[in-house]
Each structure stands twice: as structure tokens, then as C-alpha cells.
Coordinates of C-alpha atoms and ligand atoms in Angstrom, one line a residue:
X1 CA 148.8 121.5 121.3
X2 CA 152.5 121.9 122.0
X3 CA 153.8 124.9 124.5
X4 CA 155.0 126.9 121.3
X5 CA 151.9 126.3 119.6
X6 CA 150.1 127.8 122.6
X7 CA 151.9 131.3 122.1
X8 CA 151.3 131.4 118.3
X9 CA 149.6 134.5 117.6
X10 CA 146.0 134.2 116.1
X11 CA 147.4 134.6 112.0
X12 CA 150.3 132.3 112.8
X13 CA 147.4 129.6 114.6
X14 CA 145.0 130.2 112.0
X15 CA 147.0 129.3 108.8
X16 CA 148.8 126.5 110.3
X17 CA 145.5 125.1 111.8
X18 CA 147.2 125.0 114.9
X19 CA 150.2 123.4 113.8
X20 CA 147.7 120.2 112.6
X21 CA 149.7 117.0 110.8
X22 CA 148.8 113.6 110.4
X23 CA 151.6 111.4 112.3
X24 CA 150.9 108.7 109.7
X25 CA 150.6 109.8 106.6
X26 CA 152.0 113.2 107.1
X27 CA 149.5 115.1 105.8
X28 CA 149.3 118.5 106.1
X29 CA 145.3 118.8 106.0
X30 CA 143.1 117.4 107.9
X31 CA 140.8 114.9 106.2
X32 CA 136.9 114.5 106.3
X33 CA 135.7 111.8 108.3
X34 CA 132.7 110.5 107.1
X35 CA 131.4 108.0 109.1
X36 CA 128.0 107.7 111.5
X37 CA 129.4 105.4 113.8
X38 CA 133.1 104.1 115.8
X39 CA 134.6 100.8 116.4
X40 CA 134.3 99.6 120.2
X41 CA 137.2 97.8 121.7
X42 CA 137.0 94.4 122.5
X43 CA 136.5 94.7 125.8
X44 CA 133.8 96.9 125.3
X45 CA 135.3 100.2 125.9
X46 CA 135.2 103.5 123.9
X47 CA 139.3 104.1 124.2
X48 CA 138.8 106.6 121.2
X49 CA 136.2 108.8 122.9
X50 CA 133.8 108.3 120.1
X51 CA 131.1 106.1 119.9
X52 CA 128.7 107.4 117.4
X53 CA 128.0 110.0 114.8
X54 CA 125.6 112.6 116.4
X55 CA 127.8 113.6 119.4
X56 CA 131.5 113.2 117.7
X57 CA 133.0 113.7 114.4
X58 CA 137.0 114.0 114.5
X59 CA 136.6 116.2 111.8
X60 CA 135.6 118.8 114.4
X61 CA 138.4 118.8 116.1
X62 CA 140.9 121.0 114.8
X63 CA 138.4 123.8 114.1
X64 CA 136.9 123.6 117.5
X65 CA 140.4 123.7 119.1
X66 CA 141.5 126.8 116.9
X67 CA 138.4 128.5 117.6
X68 CA 138.7 128.4 121.2
X69 CA 142.7 129.2 121.0
X70 CA 141.5 132.6 119.1
X71 CA 138.8 133.6 121.4
X72 CA 141.1 132.1 124.5
X73 CA 139.0 129.8 125.6
X74 CA 138.7 126.8 127.5
X75 CA 136.7 124.7 125.0
X76 CA 134.7 125.5 121.6
X77 CA 131.6 123.1 120.2
X78 CA 130.6 123.5 116.6
X79 CA 126.6 123.1 116.0
X80 CA 125.0 123.3 112.7
X81 CA 124.5 126.8 112.9
X82 CA 124.7 129.7 114.2
X83 CA 121.1 130.1 115.5
X84 CA 121.1 126.2 116.8
X85 CA 124.8 127.6 118.4
X86 CA 122.6 130.2 120.4
X87 CA 119.4 128.8 121.2
X88 CA 121.4 125.8 123.3
X89 CA 122.3 128.5 125.6
X90 CA 118.6 129.3 126.1
X91 CA 117.4 126.0 126.3
X92 CA 120.1 124.8 128.5
X93 CA 118.3 127.1 131.0
X94 CA 114.9 126.2 133.3
X95 CA 111.3 127.1 132.9
X96 CA 111.0 130.4 135.2
X97 CA 114.7 131.7 134.8
X98 CA 114.8 135.2 133.6
X99 CA 116.9 136.0 130.7
X100 CA 118.0 140.3 129.4
X101 CA 118.9 140.4 125.4
X102 CA 119.7 143.8 123.7
X103 CA 116.8 145.3 121.9
X104 CA 119.3 145.7 119.0
X105 CA 120.2 141.8 117.8
X106 CA 120.5 139.9 115.3
X107 CA 116.6 139.8 114.4
X108 CA 116.0 135.8 113.9
X109 CA 117.1 135.2 117.4
X110 CA 115.2 138.3 118.9
X111 CA 112.2 136.6 117.0
X112 CA 112.6 133.5 118.3
X113 CA 113.3 134.3 121.9
X114 CA 110.1 136.9 121.5
X115 CA 107.8 133.8 119.6
X116 CA 108.7 130.8 121.4
X117 CA 110.9 131.2 124.3
X118 CA 108.4 132.8 126.3
X119 CA 105.6 129.9 126.0
X120 CA 108.4 127.6 127.5
X121 CA 108.6 129.5 130.4
X122 CA 111.5 131.8 130.3
X123 CA 111.3 135.3 130.8
X124 CA 112.6 137.5 128.3
X125 CA 113.3 141.0 129.0
X126 CA 114.8 143.3 126.2
X127 CA 117.3 146.3 127.5
X128 CA 118.9 149.0 124.9
X129 CA 122.9 147.0 125.6
X130 CA 124.1 150.0 124.4
X131 CA 123.3 151.8 128.4
X132 CA 124.6 150.0 131.1
X133 CA 122.2 151.9 133.6
X134 CA 119.3 150.1 131.6
X135 CA 121.4 146.6 131.3
X136 CA 121.4 147.2 135.3
X137 CA 117.6 148.3 135.6
X138 CA 116.7 144.9 133.7
X139 CA 118.8 142.3 135.5
X140 CA 116.9 141.2 138.4
X141 CA 119.7 140.1 140.9
X142 CA 119.4 136.5 142.2
X143 CA 116.6 135.8 139.0
X144 CA 118.4 136.7 135.7
X145 CA 120.3 133.5 134.9
X146 CA 121.6 135.1 131.6
X147 CA 122.8 138.4 130.0
X148 CA 122.8 138.0 126.2
X149 CA 125.1 140.4 124.3
X150 CA 125.8 141.5 120.7
X151 CA 128.5 143.9 120.2
X152 CA 128.3 145.4 117.7
X153 CA 124.9 144.6 117.3
X154 CA 122.9 144.5 113.9
X155 CA 121.9 146.4 112.3
X156 CA 122.9 149.7 113.8
X157 CA 126.0 148.4 115.2
X158 CA 125.1 149.4 118.8
X159 CA 128.3 148.7 121.1
X160 CA 127.9 147.4 124.5
X161 CA 130.6 148.2 127.0
X162 CA 131.4 144.1 127.4
X163 CA 133.2 144.5 130.2
X164 CA 131.3 146.6 132.1
X165 CA 128.2 144.8 131.4
X166 CA 129.4 141.5 132.1
X167 CA 130.4 142.9 135.7
X168 CA 127.0 143.7 136.0
X169 CA 125.4 140.5 135.1
X170 CA 127.8 138.9 137.2
X171 CA 127.1 140.5 140.0
X172 CA 123.3 140.1 139.5
X173 CA 124.2 136.1 139.6
X174 CA 123.7 135.3 135.8
X175 CA 126.0 134.0 133.3
X176 CA 126.9 136.4 130.5
X177 CA 127.2 135.0 127.2
X178 CA 127.7 137.1 123.7
X179 CA 127.0 136.9 120.1
X180 CA 130.5 138.0 119.0
X181 CA 129.8 137.1 115.0
X182 CA 130.5 140.5 114.1
X183 CA 134.0 141.1 116.0
X184 CA 134.8 137.4 114.6
X185 CA 137.2 136.1 117.3
X186 CA 139.7 138.4 116.0
X187 CA 138.4 141.9 116.6
X188 CA 137.3 141.9 120.5
X189 CA 138.1 139.7 123.4
X190 CA 134.7 139.1 125.3
X191 CA 136.3 136.0 127.6
X192 CA 139.3 138.6 128.6
X193 CA 136.3 141.0 128.8
X194 CA 134.5 139.0 131.5
X195 CA 131.8 137.0 128.9
X196 CA 131.5 133.5 129.9
X197 CA 130.5 132.2 126.8
X198 CA 130.7 133.5 123.3
X199 CA 128.5 132.7 120.2
X200 CA 129.8 132.9 116.7
X201 CA 127.3 132.2 113.4
X202 CA 130.3 130.5 111.7
X203 CA 128.4 131.2 108.7
X204 CA 129.6 134.5 108.5
X205 CA 133.6 135.6 108.7
X206 CA 134.9 132.2 110.3
X207 CA 134.2 130.0 107.2
X208 CA 134.1 133.6 105.0
X209 CA 133.3 132.0 101.8
X210 CA 129.3 132.0 101.4
X211 CA 129.1 128.3 101.0
X212 CA 128.4 126.9 104.6
X213 CA 125.9 127.3 107.6
X214 CA 127.5 126.7 111.0
X215 CA 127.6 128.0 114.4
X216 CA 130.2 128.1 117.4
X217 CA 130.1 128.4 121.0
X218 CA 133.3 128.8 123.1
X219 CA 133.2 128.8 126.8
X220 CA 135.4 130.6 129.4
X221 CA 135.7 127.5 131.6
X222 CA 135.0 123.9 131.3
X223 CA 132.2 124.3 134.1
X224 CA 129.1 122.5 134.6
X225 CA 127.2 124.7 132.2
X226 CA 129.4 123.7 129.5
X227 CA 128.5 120.3 130.6
X228 CA 125.3 120.7 130.1
X229 CA 125.5 122.4 126.9
X230 CA 127.9 119.4 125.4
X231 CA 125.0 117.0 126.7
X232 CA 122.1 118.9 125.3
X233 CA 124.1 119.1 122.1
X234 CA 124.6 115.3 121.7
X235 CA 121.0 115.0 122.6
X236 CA 119.7 117.6 120.5
X237 CA 121.7 116.0 117.1
X238 CA 122.6 120.0 116.5
X239 CA 125.9 118.7 115.1
X240 CA 127.6 120.5 112.0
X241 CA 128.3 118.1 109.2
X242 CA 132.1 116.8 108.7
X243 CA 132.3 118.5 105.6
X244 CA 131.0 121.9 106.7
X245 CA 133.6 121.3 109.4
X246 CA 136.4 120.7 106.9
X247 CA 135.2 123.8 104.6
X248 CA 135.2 125.7 108.0
X249 CA 138.3 125.1 108.7
X250 CA 140.0 126.0 105.1
X251 CA 138.1 129.5 105.5
X252 CA 139.6 129.8 109.1
X253 CA 142.9 129.8 107.9
X254 CA 142.7 132.8 106.0
X255 CA 140.5 134.9 108.8
X256 CA 143.0 137.5 110.0
X257 CA 143.9 138.1 106.3
X258 CA 140.2 138.1 105.1
X259 CA 139.1 140.3 108.1
X260 CA 141.6 142.8 107.9
X261 CA 140.6 143.8 104.5
X262 CA 137.1 143.6 105.5
X263 CA 137.4 146.2 108.1
X264 CA 139.9 148.8 105.7
X265 CA 137.0 148.8 103.1
X266 CA 134.0 149.4 105.8
X267 CA 136.2 152.2 107.2
X268 CA 136.6 153.7 103.8
X269 CA 133.4 153.2 102.5
X270 CA 131.8 154.2 105.7
X271 CA 134.7 157.8 105.9
X272 CA 133.4 158.3 101.7
X273 CA 129.7 158.5 102.6
X274 CA 129.7 160.2 106.0
X275 CA 128.2 163.7 105.2
X276 CA 127.1 162.9 101.9
X277 CA 123.7 164.8 101.0
X278 CA 122.3 161.7 99.6
X279 CA 123.3 160.0 102.8
X280 CA 121.4 161.0 106.3
X281 CA 123.5 158.4 108.7
X282 CA 126.6 156.7 108.2
X283 CA 126.3 153.9 111.1
X284 CA 129.8 152.5 111.8
X285 CA 131.6 152.4 114.9
X286 CA 135.1 153.1 113.0
X287 CA 133.5 156.9 112.9
X288 CA 134.1 159.1 115.2
X289 CA 130.1 160.0 115.1
X290 CA 128.8 156.9 116.1
X291 CA 127.7 156.3 119.8
X292 CA 129.8 153.4 120.9
X293 CA 133.2 154.8 119.0
X294 CA 134.8 155.6 121.9
X295 CA 133.8 152.1 124.0
X296 CA 134.5 150.3 120.3
X297 CA 137.8 152.0 120.4
X298 CA 138.9 150.5 123.4
X299 CA 137.7 147.3 123.3
X300 CA 138.3 145.9 119.9
X301 CA 141.6 146.1 117.8
X302 CA 142.8 145.7 114.3
X303 CA 139.6 147.4 113.4
X304 CA 136.0 147.9 113.9
X305 CA 134.4 145.4 111.6
X306 CA 133.4 145.0 108.2
X307 CA 129.4 145.7 108.7
X308 CA 127.8 149.1 108.7
X309 CA 124.7 151.0 107.9
X310 CA 123.7 153.7 105.7
X311 CA 120.6 155.7 105.9
X312 CA 119.3 157.0 102.5
X313 CA 118.2 160.4 102.9
X314 CA 115.0 160.2 100.5
X315 CA 113.7 157.6 102.5
X316 CA 112.6 154.1 102.5
X317 CA 111.5 153.9 98.4
X318 CA 115.1 155.4 97.4
X319 CA 116.8 153.2 100.0
X320 CA 115.0 149.9 98.5
X321 CA 116.0 151.8 94.6
X322 CA 119.8 152.2 95.8
X323 CA 119.8 148.1 96.3
X324 CA 118.4 147.9 93.0
X325 CA 120.7 149.6 91.3
X326 CA 123.8 148.2 92.6
X327 CA 126.4 146.1 90.1
X328 CA 128.9 144.9 92.4
X329 CA 127.3 144.8 95.7
X330 CA 125.1 141.9 95.6
X331 CA 121.3 142.1 97.1
X332 CA 121.6 139.5 99.8
X333 CA 121.1 138.3 103.1
X334 CA 123.7 137.1 105.6
X335 CA 127.4 138.7 106.3
X336 CA 130.9 138.4 106.4
X337 CA 131.8 136.4 103.2
X338 CA 134.4 137.9 100.5
X339 CA 132.0 139.6 98.8
X340 CA 130.1 142.7 99.7
X341 CA 126.3 142.3 100.6
X342 CA 123.7 144.9 100.6
X343 CA 120.0 144.4 102.5
X344 CA 117.2 146.3 103.2
X345 CA 116.7 145.2 107.0
X346 CA 113.1 146.4 107.5
X347 CA 111.9 144.4 104.4
X348 CA 113.8 141.3 106.1
X349 CA 113.1 141.9 110.0
X350 CA 109.6 143.0 109.6
X351 CA 107.3 144.9 112.3
X352 CA 109.0 145.5 115.8
X353 CA 112.3 145.5 114.1
X354 CA 114.2 148.5 115.1
X355 CA 115.7 149.2 111.4
X356 CA 114.7 152.2 110.1
X357 CA 113.0 152.1 107.4
X358 CA 115.9 154.0 105.1
X359 CA 118.6 151.5 106.2
X360 CA 120.4 149.7 104.1
X361 CA 123.0 147.1 105.4
X362 CA 126.1 146.7 103.9
X363 CA 128.8 143.4 104.9
X364 CA 131.7 144.9 103.1
X365 CA 134.0 141.9 101.6
X366 CA 137.7 141.9 100.3
X367 CA 137.1 144.0 96.8
X368 CA 139.0 146.9 96.1
X369 CA 137.5 149.6 98.2
X370 CA 137.0 152.0 95.0
X371 CA 135.3 149.8 93.2
X372 CA 132.9 149.6 95.9
X373 CA 132.7 153.3 97.0
X374 CA 131.7 153.9 93.1
X375 CA 129.3 151.6 92.2
X376 CA 127.7 152.7 95.8
X377 CA 127.9 156.6 94.5
X378 CA 126.4 155.5 91.3
X379 CA 123.4 153.2 92.9
X380 CA 122.8 156.5 95.4
X381 CA 122.0 158.5 92.1
X382 CA 122.1 162.2 92.0
Ligands
PLP401 C1 124.6 138.3 114.2 C2 123.9 137.1 113.8 N1 124.1 136.6 114.9 C3 123.5 135.0 114.3 C4 122.9 134.5 113.4 C5 122.3 133.1 113.0 O1 123.5 132.5 112.2 P1 122.8 131.4 111.2 O2 122.1 131.9 109.9 O3 124.4 131.1 111.2 O4 122.1 130.5 111.8 C6 123.3 135.5 112.5 C7 123.0 135.6 111.2 O5 122.7 136.1 110.0 C8 123.7 136.7 112.3 O6 124.1 137.7 111.7

């Protein structure tokens, strides 16, 4: 990356894929490298730095550099899914290590932590990550090795004061990692706020077109733990396929535009249904009524994200029937695509979920905001 490219703003860096061009063919778009192995030099070296398809594929290099640039990191690694990226961080810890994670977080990871990780000897403690005192109480100085955060957090969009939480984590001697999927590399800058690692389900906003499952980690420093994570991915084999890496880069080129529109649409939907008698709560960090609004306003820039939830006043069955009546919104899991999705979270998350039974999660896409509002309005009924 040249000195000029290092100074590029996110929109320029993304649109130009950091200025990549092929020195030989003059192609503007990086190729897809479909290979599982690389030629060794005659003197037995691998000067290209690549030996085999499980640790390396050049198709990853531009999206990894671009993501690292957007997050202000020292490096990034793509994984075969967001879960593969997140679980790598926990699996790189040692038996007996204590970790603190949020009570409200992506349910799939919480489920894995509570059902698998504890059996392997990690001690997992869940804390209300919207409350710094609760985080502080859960941390065990010298024993807690990882503080895991997510902000805004699925599905009630709890906002963590990232800078303050990172300081608490570091004081206790823990590494601090954050699932920043919803902030999508542009709305929050966790590394500047003190986090050591940033995780993304790149399936979501980074790719943005609902056609790739991918994950990523970004590190603040090229330190020993990062080297352990690199080694872990190599041996574990959770590498993203080259076609998916190529599609991901194509999606990332338009991330700033898509995200800007999703944030604007989400704010419009939230404002329209806040106070509507058919909805007993609109959970969105962009509304002043949200408990995390002031902190979100301090640590997010360019919008409050494309994710919100509504609680349907007449309860669970009314929420499920609302989701059944939408025509533009799609009833589907996932988030961060160009098309808006609606989902009854309690049905997905099952027992132990912090999602109230009357909650519908909305992933707001890039359609016309009024169409989305009108569709939800008719689906809510009288
Ligand atoms: C916030 C968040 N983190 C992590 C994940 C897991 O990512 P993936 O589905 O790419 O494994 C998801 C998936 O829904 C998510 O929403």
C-alpha cells in the first residue's frame, strides 16, 4: 500500500479495493486463484510465501488488507464463516482460562460457549455488557484472559461503552475482542477505542448481497496471540474459499454506500413506529429512548446501523402473524444484505434467549424507506 493509499478515506479505499491493479495484465480487478498448491523454488524455498491451499490463497489478500485498512488494524484474516472466526479466538485460549461474554449477544456463539466450550475447560461468565459495573464484577483480575463484546448486540441492540469496557478488561489482564458485525467496519472503530481484536460475520454487511458465508478477524497488533490465531487457522483449515473471497471483495467495494442507506432507512423505520400503539417498543440505538443511545452517539459515526427490533403490542402470536403478512420484507434469518429481512427471534433462539417472545428483528436493507414502512404498517394490521 502506498503512502497516498494509506491516507484514503474508507469510501475511496473500498471503491478502489485499495488501488489494486495487476502489474502484468493491467487488470483492474483481482483474479480468483483456484489452486490448492504452489510451486516450490528449485532451491527448495517458497519465496512467494505460499505453499499450500489450506493456509494461503492470494484471493484473500486484497479483501484482508482492505478490511484491516477500514478497521485501522495491523492485519486481518478471512475465515470460512463468522462462527469460524469467533470460535478461533476462544479455541486459542488455554483450558482453565476464564472468559467474560455478554448476556445479549449473537445467540449461535452464546449457545456454543455454553454448550461446548465449558466442557473443554474454559470458564465462561456472562455479564450485562450494557452495564460497566456488571462487566467489572464479572472480570477476575489475572484469571480472565478474554473479554468478548458485541455492540450493538443482537437482538435488543444493547450498546457497550467500548472504550470503558476495554479499559476494564485490560486492567484485569484480559485481551478484549468484539463482534463488530452490526457496526460493519465503518460505524464504530473498536481498535481506536482500545479493542485488541475485531470479529466480523462477513456474511452480513461486508459482503452485503446474501450470497456468501464468511468471517474475519482483525488485529490491533501483530503480536504473539495473532501469530497463534494464524497458526490455528492454518491447522484448523477454516479458510474461506477463493470464489467467496472474490465475491466478498466485490461486495466490500460498495459497503460505505449500502451502509449509509441502511442506516438512513433503519432510522426512518424506527422513528415511524416509535409510539405506534401496535408496537410496545422500538429497540434502536438511534432513538433517544434507547438505553444505549448516548453511548452509541459518542462511539458510532455515520449512523446507528441497519438493525432494529420491534415488540408487537399484542404479543407473540401477533408478532408471528405480522411476519407472515409482510410482502416486501423477507421472512428469513441473517442480516446486512441489500434486501430487508424480518425474523421472530425467540423462535430461532429457543430456551434461554434474552429475546422477548413478542420481538421481531428487522434487518433494514437499501430499498425505498417508504415502501418498507408501508409494508410493515399493513402487516401490523389494525
Ligand atoms: C452478530 C453476528 N455475529 C456472528 C454471526 C455468525 O456468523 P456466520 O453466520 O457468518 O458464521 C452472526 C450470524 O448471524 C451474527 O449475526
